[in-house]
Amino acid sequence: EWVEGNEATLYFPHTEISSLPESGELKRINFQADIALNRQDDALAIILEGLLPKRSMTQALLSPETCIPPQPVEISTWHQGDLDNDKKRAVECVLGSSDISVIEGPPGTGKTKLIAEIVLQYLRRNPRSKILLASQTHIAVDHALEKVVEAASMDDLGENSEVHMVRFGDS
């Protein structure tokens, strides 16, 4: 499927062209996108109304310049030996942050690997913690969980020798 302006290109790999009507009305309905946009609107409303459970989180989201700069922590053992220095520094900063951290970047830059390392390093320091991993797309969560499992299976997590995960969402 491809849409640009008033033109749409549709692919029907398993449909005979002769079975399609010669004319009709084409409507694009994307319930998943509508649901995601509604959730984002609801989240913004909660933030703007100051209804987050942690009031400091509201302040951090609305005025990030007020956040306390991270105090990077020193990490002696890495779960993934092939992390570059920039990613190692990012992990140290995220773990040393008392407010909020944002990870962004173009596809293929190793964000998933970075997230997995952050999760595992956090669990090493806080073995009884529970972590909520969320994303706009289920595939991003799936990839991050796979990376956590892969890295955890190759390393000893100390007291928290096993990582237990629960996946919520549509299949």
PDB file of C-alpha atoms in Angstrom:
ATOM      1  CA  GLU A   1       0.000   0.000   0.000  1.00  0.00           C
ATOM      2  CA  TRP A   2       1.302   3.445  -0.902  1.00  0.00           C
ATOM      3  CA  VAL A   3      -0.543   6.775  -0.683  1.00  0.00           C
ATOM      4  CA  GLU A   4       0.603  10.153  -1.937  1.00  0.00           C
ATOM      5  CA  GLY A   5      -1.792  13.051  -2.356  1.00  0.00           C
ATOM      6  CA  ASN A   6      -4.809  11.863  -4.336  1.00  0.00           C
ATOM      7  CA  GLU A   7      -3.137   8.709  -5.626  1.00  0.00           C
ATOM      8  CA  ALA A   8      -3.094   5.311  -4.000  1.00  0.00           C
ATOM      9  CA  THR A   9      -1.348   2.163  -5.103  1.00  0.00           C
ATOM     10  CA  LEU A  10      -2.688  -1.085  -3.685  1.00  0.00           C
ATOM     11  CA  TYR A  11      -1.236  -4.555  -4.011  1.00  0.00           C
ATOM     12  CA  PHE A  12      -3.479  -7.613  -3.993  1.00  0.00           C
ATOM     13  CA  PRO A  13      -1.031 -10.494  -4.349  1.00  0.00           C
ATOM     14  CA  HIS A  14      -3.666 -13.219  -4.008  1.00  0.00           C
ATOM     15  CA  THR A  15      -6.569 -11.604  -5.872  1.00  0.00           C
ATOM     16  CA  GLU A  16      -7.554 -11.937  -9.507  1.00  0.00           C
ATOM     17  CA  ILE A  17      -7.719  -8.499 -11.133  1.00  0.00           C
ATOM     18  CA  SER A  18     -10.913  -9.492 -12.942  1.00  0.00           C
ATOM     19  CA  SER A  19     -12.652 -10.032  -9.576  1.00  0.00           C
ATOM     20  CA  LEU A  20     -12.143  -6.381  -8.560  1.00  0.00           C
ATOM     21  CA  PRO A  21     -14.859  -3.818  -9.361  1.00  0.00           C
ATOM     22  CA  GLU A  22     -14.067  -1.298 -12.093  1.00  0.00           C
ATOM     23  CA  SER A  23     -15.069   1.621  -9.911  1.00  0.00           C
ATOM     24  CA  GLY A  24     -15.918   2.343  -6.323  1.00  0.00           C
ATOM     25  CA  GLU A  25     -14.918   4.370  -3.317  1.00  0.00           C
ATOM     26  CA  LEU A  26     -11.609   3.818  -1.605  1.00  0.00           C
ATOM     27  CA  LYS A  27     -11.476   4.700   2.083  1.00  0.00           C
ATOM     28  CA  ARG A  28      -8.377   4.365   4.161  1.00  0.00           C
ATOM     29  CA  ILE A  29      -9.190   3.468   7.722  1.00  0.00           C
ATOM     30  CA  ASN A  30      -6.359   2.848  10.107  1.00  0.00           C
ATOM     31  CA  PHE A  31      -7.805   1.923  13.489  1.00  0.00           C
ATOM     32  CA  GLN A  32      -4.375   1.188  14.954  1.00  0.00           C
ATOM     33  CA  ALA A  33      -3.125   4.697  14.133  1.00  0.00           C
ATOM     34  CA  ASP A  34      -6.307   6.228  15.564  1.00  0.00           C
ATOM     35  CA  ILE A  35      -5.905   4.235  18.778  1.00  0.00           C
ATOM     36  CA  ALA A  36      -2.246   5.285  19.094  1.00  0.00           C
ATOM     37  CA  LEU A  37      -3.093   8.961  18.499  1.00  0.00           C
ATOM     38  CA  ASN A  38      -5.922   8.822  21.061  1.00  0.00           C
ATOM     39  CA  ARG A  39      -3.563   7.313  23.636  1.00  0.00           C
ATOM     40  CA  GLN A  40      -0.991  10.026  22.941  1.00  0.00           C
ATOM     41  CA  ASP A  41      -3.654  12.720  23.311  1.00  0.00           C
ATOM     42  CA  ASP A  42      -4.773  11.187  26.614  1.00  0.00           C
ATOM     43  CA  ALA A  43      -1.164  11.029  27.859  1.00  0.00           C
ATOM     44  CA  LEU A  44      -0.571  14.690  26.949  1.00  0.00           C
ATOM     45  CA  ALA A  45      -3.764  15.717  28.718  1.00  0.00           C
ATOM     46  CA  ILE A  46      -2.635  13.885  31.870  1.00  0.00           C
ATOM     47  CA  ILE A  47       0.742  15.619  31.725  1.00  0.00           C
ATOM     48  CA  LEU A  48      -0.727  19.076  31.097  1.00  0.00           C
ATOM     49  CA  GLU A  49      -3.253  18.646  33.909  1.00  0.00           C
ATOM     50  CA  GLY A  50      -0.456  17.618  36.281  1.00  0.00           C
ATOM     51  CA  LEU A  51      -2.077  14.277  37.056  1.00  0.00           C
ATOM     52  CA  LEU A  52       0.999  12.062  36.825  1.00  0.00           C
ATOM     53  CA  PRO A  53       1.544   9.992  39.976  1.00  0.00           C
ATOM     54  CA  LYS A  54       4.986  11.552  40.402  1.00  0.00           C
ATOM     55  CA  ARG A  55       4.610  15.331  40.235  1.00  0.00           C
ATOM     56  CA  SER A  56       8.320  15.717  39.497  1.00  0.00           C
ATOM     57  CA  MET A  57       7.774  13.754  36.276  1.00  0.00           C
ATOM     58  CA  THR A  58       5.261  16.358  35.098  1.00  0.00           C
ATOM     59  CA  GLN A  59       7.835  19.075  35.731  1.00  0.00           C
ATOM     60  CA  ALA A  60      10.562  17.101  33.919  1.00  0.00           C
ATOM     61  CA  LEU A  61       8.356  16.541  30.857  1.00  0.00           C
ATOM     62  CA  LEU A  62       7.052  20.105  30.628  1.00  0.00           C
ATOM     63  CA  SER A  63      10.343  21.838  31.467  1.00  0.00           C
ATOM     64  CA  PRO A  64      13.249  19.483  30.730  1.00  0.00           C
ATOM     65  CA  GLU A  65      15.725  22.302  31.380  1.00  0.00           C
ATOM     66  CA  THR A  66      14.829  22.022  35.089  1.00  0.00           C
ATOM     67  CA  CYS A  67      16.013  18.418  35.306  1.00  0.00           C
ATOM     68  CA  ILE A  68      19.020  17.634  37.411  1.00  0.00           C
ATOM     69  CA  PRO A  69      21.944  16.698  35.145  1.00  0.00           C
ATOM     70  CA  PRO A  70      22.885  13.017  35.392  1.00  0.00           C
ATOM     71  CA  GLN A  71      25.797  11.944  37.529  1.00  0.00           C
ATOM     72  CA  PRO A  72      27.249   9.146  35.366  1.00  0.00           C
ATOM     73  CA  VAL A  73      27.868   5.911  37.214  1.00  0.00           C
ATOM     74  CA  GLU A  74      30.926   3.777  36.623  1.00  0.00           C
ATOM     75  CA  ILE A  75      30.270   0.370  35.107  1.00  0.00           C
ATOM     76  CA  SER A  76      32.991  -2.244  35.292  1.00  0.00           C
ATOM     77  CA  THR A  77      31.250  -5.169  33.579  1.00  0.00           C
ATOM     78  CA  TRP A  78      29.167  -4.926  30.428  1.00  0.00           C
ATOM     79  CA  HIS A  79      26.549  -7.457  29.339  1.00  0.00           C
ATOM     80  CA  GLN A  80      27.244  -6.795  25.672  1.00  0.00           C
ATOM     81  CA  GLY A  81      30.939  -6.614  24.931  1.00  0.00           C
ATOM     82  CA  ASP A  82      30.494  -4.951  21.552  1.00  0.00           C
ATOM     83  CA  LEU A  83      28.969  -1.662  22.793  1.00  0.00           C
ATOM     84  CA  ASP A  84      30.788   1.364  21.423  1.00  0.00           C
ATOM     85  CA  ASN A  85      32.039   4.105  23.750  1.00  0.00           C
ATOM     86  CA  ASP A  86      29.119   6.459  22.981  1.00  0.00           C
ATOM     87  CA  LYS A  87      26.598   3.811  24.009  1.00  0.00           C
ATOM     88  CA  LYS A  88      28.592   2.966  27.132  1.00  0.00           C
ATOM     89  CA  ARG A  89      28.603   6.640  28.090  1.00  0.00           C
ATOM     90  CA  ALA A  90      24.839   6.830  27.441  1.00  0.00           C
ATOM     91  CA  VAL A  91      24.202   3.819  29.721  1.00  0.00           C
ATOM     92  CA  GLU A  92      26.318   5.390  32.476  1.00  0.00           C
ATOM     93  CA  CYS A  93      24.379   8.656  32.142  1.00  0.00           C
ATOM     94  CA  VAL A  94      20.933   7.043  32.098  1.00  0.00           C
ATOM     95  CA  LEU A  95      21.765   4.993  35.199  1.00  0.00           C
ATOM     96  CA  GLY A  96      23.050   8.157  36.871  1.00  0.00           C
ATOM     97  CA  SER A  97      19.935  10.170  36.065  1.00  0.00           C
ATOM     98  CA  SER A  98      17.473  11.091  38.790  1.00  0.00           C
ATOM     99  CA  ASP A  99      14.859  12.465  36.433  1.00  0.00           C
ATOM    100  CA  ILE A 100      14.004  11.290  32.941  1.00  0.00           C
ATOM    101  CA  SER A 101      16.049  10.071  29.990  1.00  0.00           C
ATOM    102  CA  VAL A 102      15.100  10.038  26.330  1.00  0.00           C
ATOM    103  CA  ILE A 103      16.649   7.735  23.770  1.00  0.00           C
ATOM    104  CA  GLU A 104      16.164   8.758  20.187  1.00  0.00           C
ATOM    105  CA  GLY A 105      17.909   8.331  16.879  1.00  0.00           C
ATOM    106  CA  PRO A 106      17.463   7.092  13.354  1.00  0.00           C
ATOM    107  CA  PRO A 107      16.869   3.426  12.568  1.00  0.00           C
ATOM    108  CA  GLY A 108      19.882   1.154  12.669  1.00  0.00           C
ATOM    109  CA  THR A 109      21.902   3.113  15.220  1.00  0.00           C
ATOM    110  CA  GLY A 110      21.735   0.533  18.009  1.00  0.00           C
ATOM    111  CA  LYS A 111      18.992   1.974  20.228  1.00  0.00           C
ATOM    112  CA  THR A 112      17.601  -1.487  20.947  1.00  0.00           C
ATOM    113  CA  LYS A 113      21.004  -2.761  22.043  1.00  0.00           C
ATOM    114  CA  LEU A 114      21.409   0.329  24.222  1.00  0.00           C
ATOM    115  CA  ILE A 115      17.997  -0.188  25.843  1.00  0.00           C
ATOM    116  CA  ALA A 116      18.797  -3.839  26.559  1.00  0.00           C
ATOM    117  CA  GLU A 117      22.062  -2.863  28.253  1.00  0.00           C
ATOM    118  CA  ILE A 118      20.312  -0.221  30.350  1.00  0.00           C
ATOM    119  CA  VAL A 119      17.673  -2.743  31.464  1.00  0.00           C
ATOM    120  CA  LEU A 120      20.255  -5.361  32.411  1.00  0.00           C
ATOM    121  CA  GLN A 121      22.572  -2.908  34.175  1.00  0.00           C
ATOM    122  CA  TYR A 122      19.614  -1.540  36.134  1.00  0.00           C
ATOM    123  CA  LEU A 123      18.526  -5.048  37.132  1.00  0.00           C
ATOM    124  CA  ARG A 124      22.067  -5.857  38.221  1.00  0.00           C
ATOM    125  CA  ARG A 125      21.968  -2.893  40.607  1.00  0.00           C
ATOM    126  CA  ASN A 126      18.307  -3.327  41.601  1.00  0.00           C
ATOM    127  CA  PRO A 127      17.537  -7.051  41.368  1.00  0.00           C
ATOM    128  CA  ARG A 128      14.000  -6.820  42.770  1.00  0.00           C
ATOM    129  CA  SER A 129      12.916  -4.026  40.429  1.00  0.00           C
ATOM    130  CA  LYS A 130      10.235  -4.208  37.823  1.00  0.00           C
ATOM    131  CA  ILE A 131      10.712  -2.348  34.551  1.00  0.00           C
ATOM    132  CA  LEU A 132       8.009  -1.221  32.172  1.00  0.00           C
ATOM    133  CA  LEU A 133       9.248  -1.074  28.600  1.00  0.00           C
ATOM    134  CA  ALA A 134       6.885   0.733  26.232  1.00  0.00           C
ATOM    135  CA  SER A 135       6.986   1.895  22.644  1.00  0.00           C
ATOM    136  CA  GLN A 136       4.640   3.199  19.977  1.00  0.00           C
ATOM    137  CA  THR A 137       5.085  -0.037  18.063  1.00  0.00           C
ATOM    138  CA  HIS A 138       4.846  -3.576  19.372  1.00  0.00           C
ATOM    139  CA  ILE A 139       7.717  -4.668  17.132  1.00  0.00           C
ATOM    140  CA  ALA A 140      10.110  -2.283  18.904  1.00  0.00           C
ATOM    141  CA  VAL A 141       9.161  -3.776  22.273  1.00  0.00           C
ATOM    142  CA  ASP A 142       9.552  -7.292  20.866  1.00  0.00           C
ATOM    143  CA  HIS A 143      13.040  -6.493  19.543  1.00  0.00           C
ATOM    144  CA  ALA A 144      14.110  -4.935  22.838  1.00  0.00           C
ATOM    145  CA  LEU A 145      12.851  -7.938  24.822  1.00  0.00           C
ATOM    146  CA  GLU A 146      14.657 -10.312  22.465  1.00  0.00           C
ATOM    147  CA  LYS A 147      17.866  -8.312  22.925  1.00  0.00           C
ATOM    148  CA  VAL A 148      17.499  -8.412  26.724  1.00  0.00           C
ATOM    149  CA  VAL A 149      17.000 -12.191  26.661  1.00  0.00           C
ATOM    150  CA  GLU A 150      19.951 -12.642  24.299  1.00  0.00           C
ATOM    151  CA  ALA A 151      22.298 -10.497  26.405  1.00  0.00           C
ATOM    152  CA  ALA A 152      21.057 -11.963  29.709  1.00  0.00           C
ATOM    153  CA  SER A 153      21.633 -15.518  28.513  1.00  0.00           C
ATOM    154  CA  MET A 154      25.265 -14.694  27.781  1.00  0.00           C
ATOM    155  CA  ASP A 155      25.997 -13.163  31.165  1.00  0.00           C
ATOM    156  CA  ASP A 156      25.609 -13.709  34.896  1.00  0.00           C
ATOM    157  CA  LEU A 157      23.297 -11.146  36.463  1.00  0.00           C
ATOM    158  CA  GLY A 158      24.494 -11.771  40.000  1.00  0.00           C
ATOM    159  CA  GLU A 159      21.650 -12.058  42.521  1.00  0.00           C
ATOM    160  CA  ASN A 160      19.132 -11.666  39.717  1.00  0.00           C
ATOM    161  CA  SER A 161      20.370 -14.636  37.741  1.00  0.00           C
ATOM    162  CA  GLU A 162      17.156 -14.891  35.747  1.00  0.00           C
ATOM    163  CA  VAL A 163      15.181 -12.269  33.898  1.00  0.00           C
ATOM    164  CA  HIS A 164      11.424 -12.824  33.919  1.00  0.00           C
ATOM    165  CA  MET A 165       9.321 -10.957  31.403  1.00  0.00           C
ATOM    166  CA  VAL A 166       5.646 -10.532  30.749  1.00  0.00           C
ATOM    167  CA  ARG A 167       4.510  -9.197  27.370  1.00  0.00           C
ATOM    168  CA  PHE A 168       1.203  -7.319  27.233  1.00  0.00           C
ATOM    169  CA  GLY A 169      -0.444  -6.223  24.026  1.00  0.00           C
ATOM    170  CA  ASP A 170      -2.067  -7.421  20.894  1.00  0.00           C
ATOM    171  CA  SER A 171      -0.564 -10.501  19.306  1.00  0.00           C
TER     172      SER A 171
END
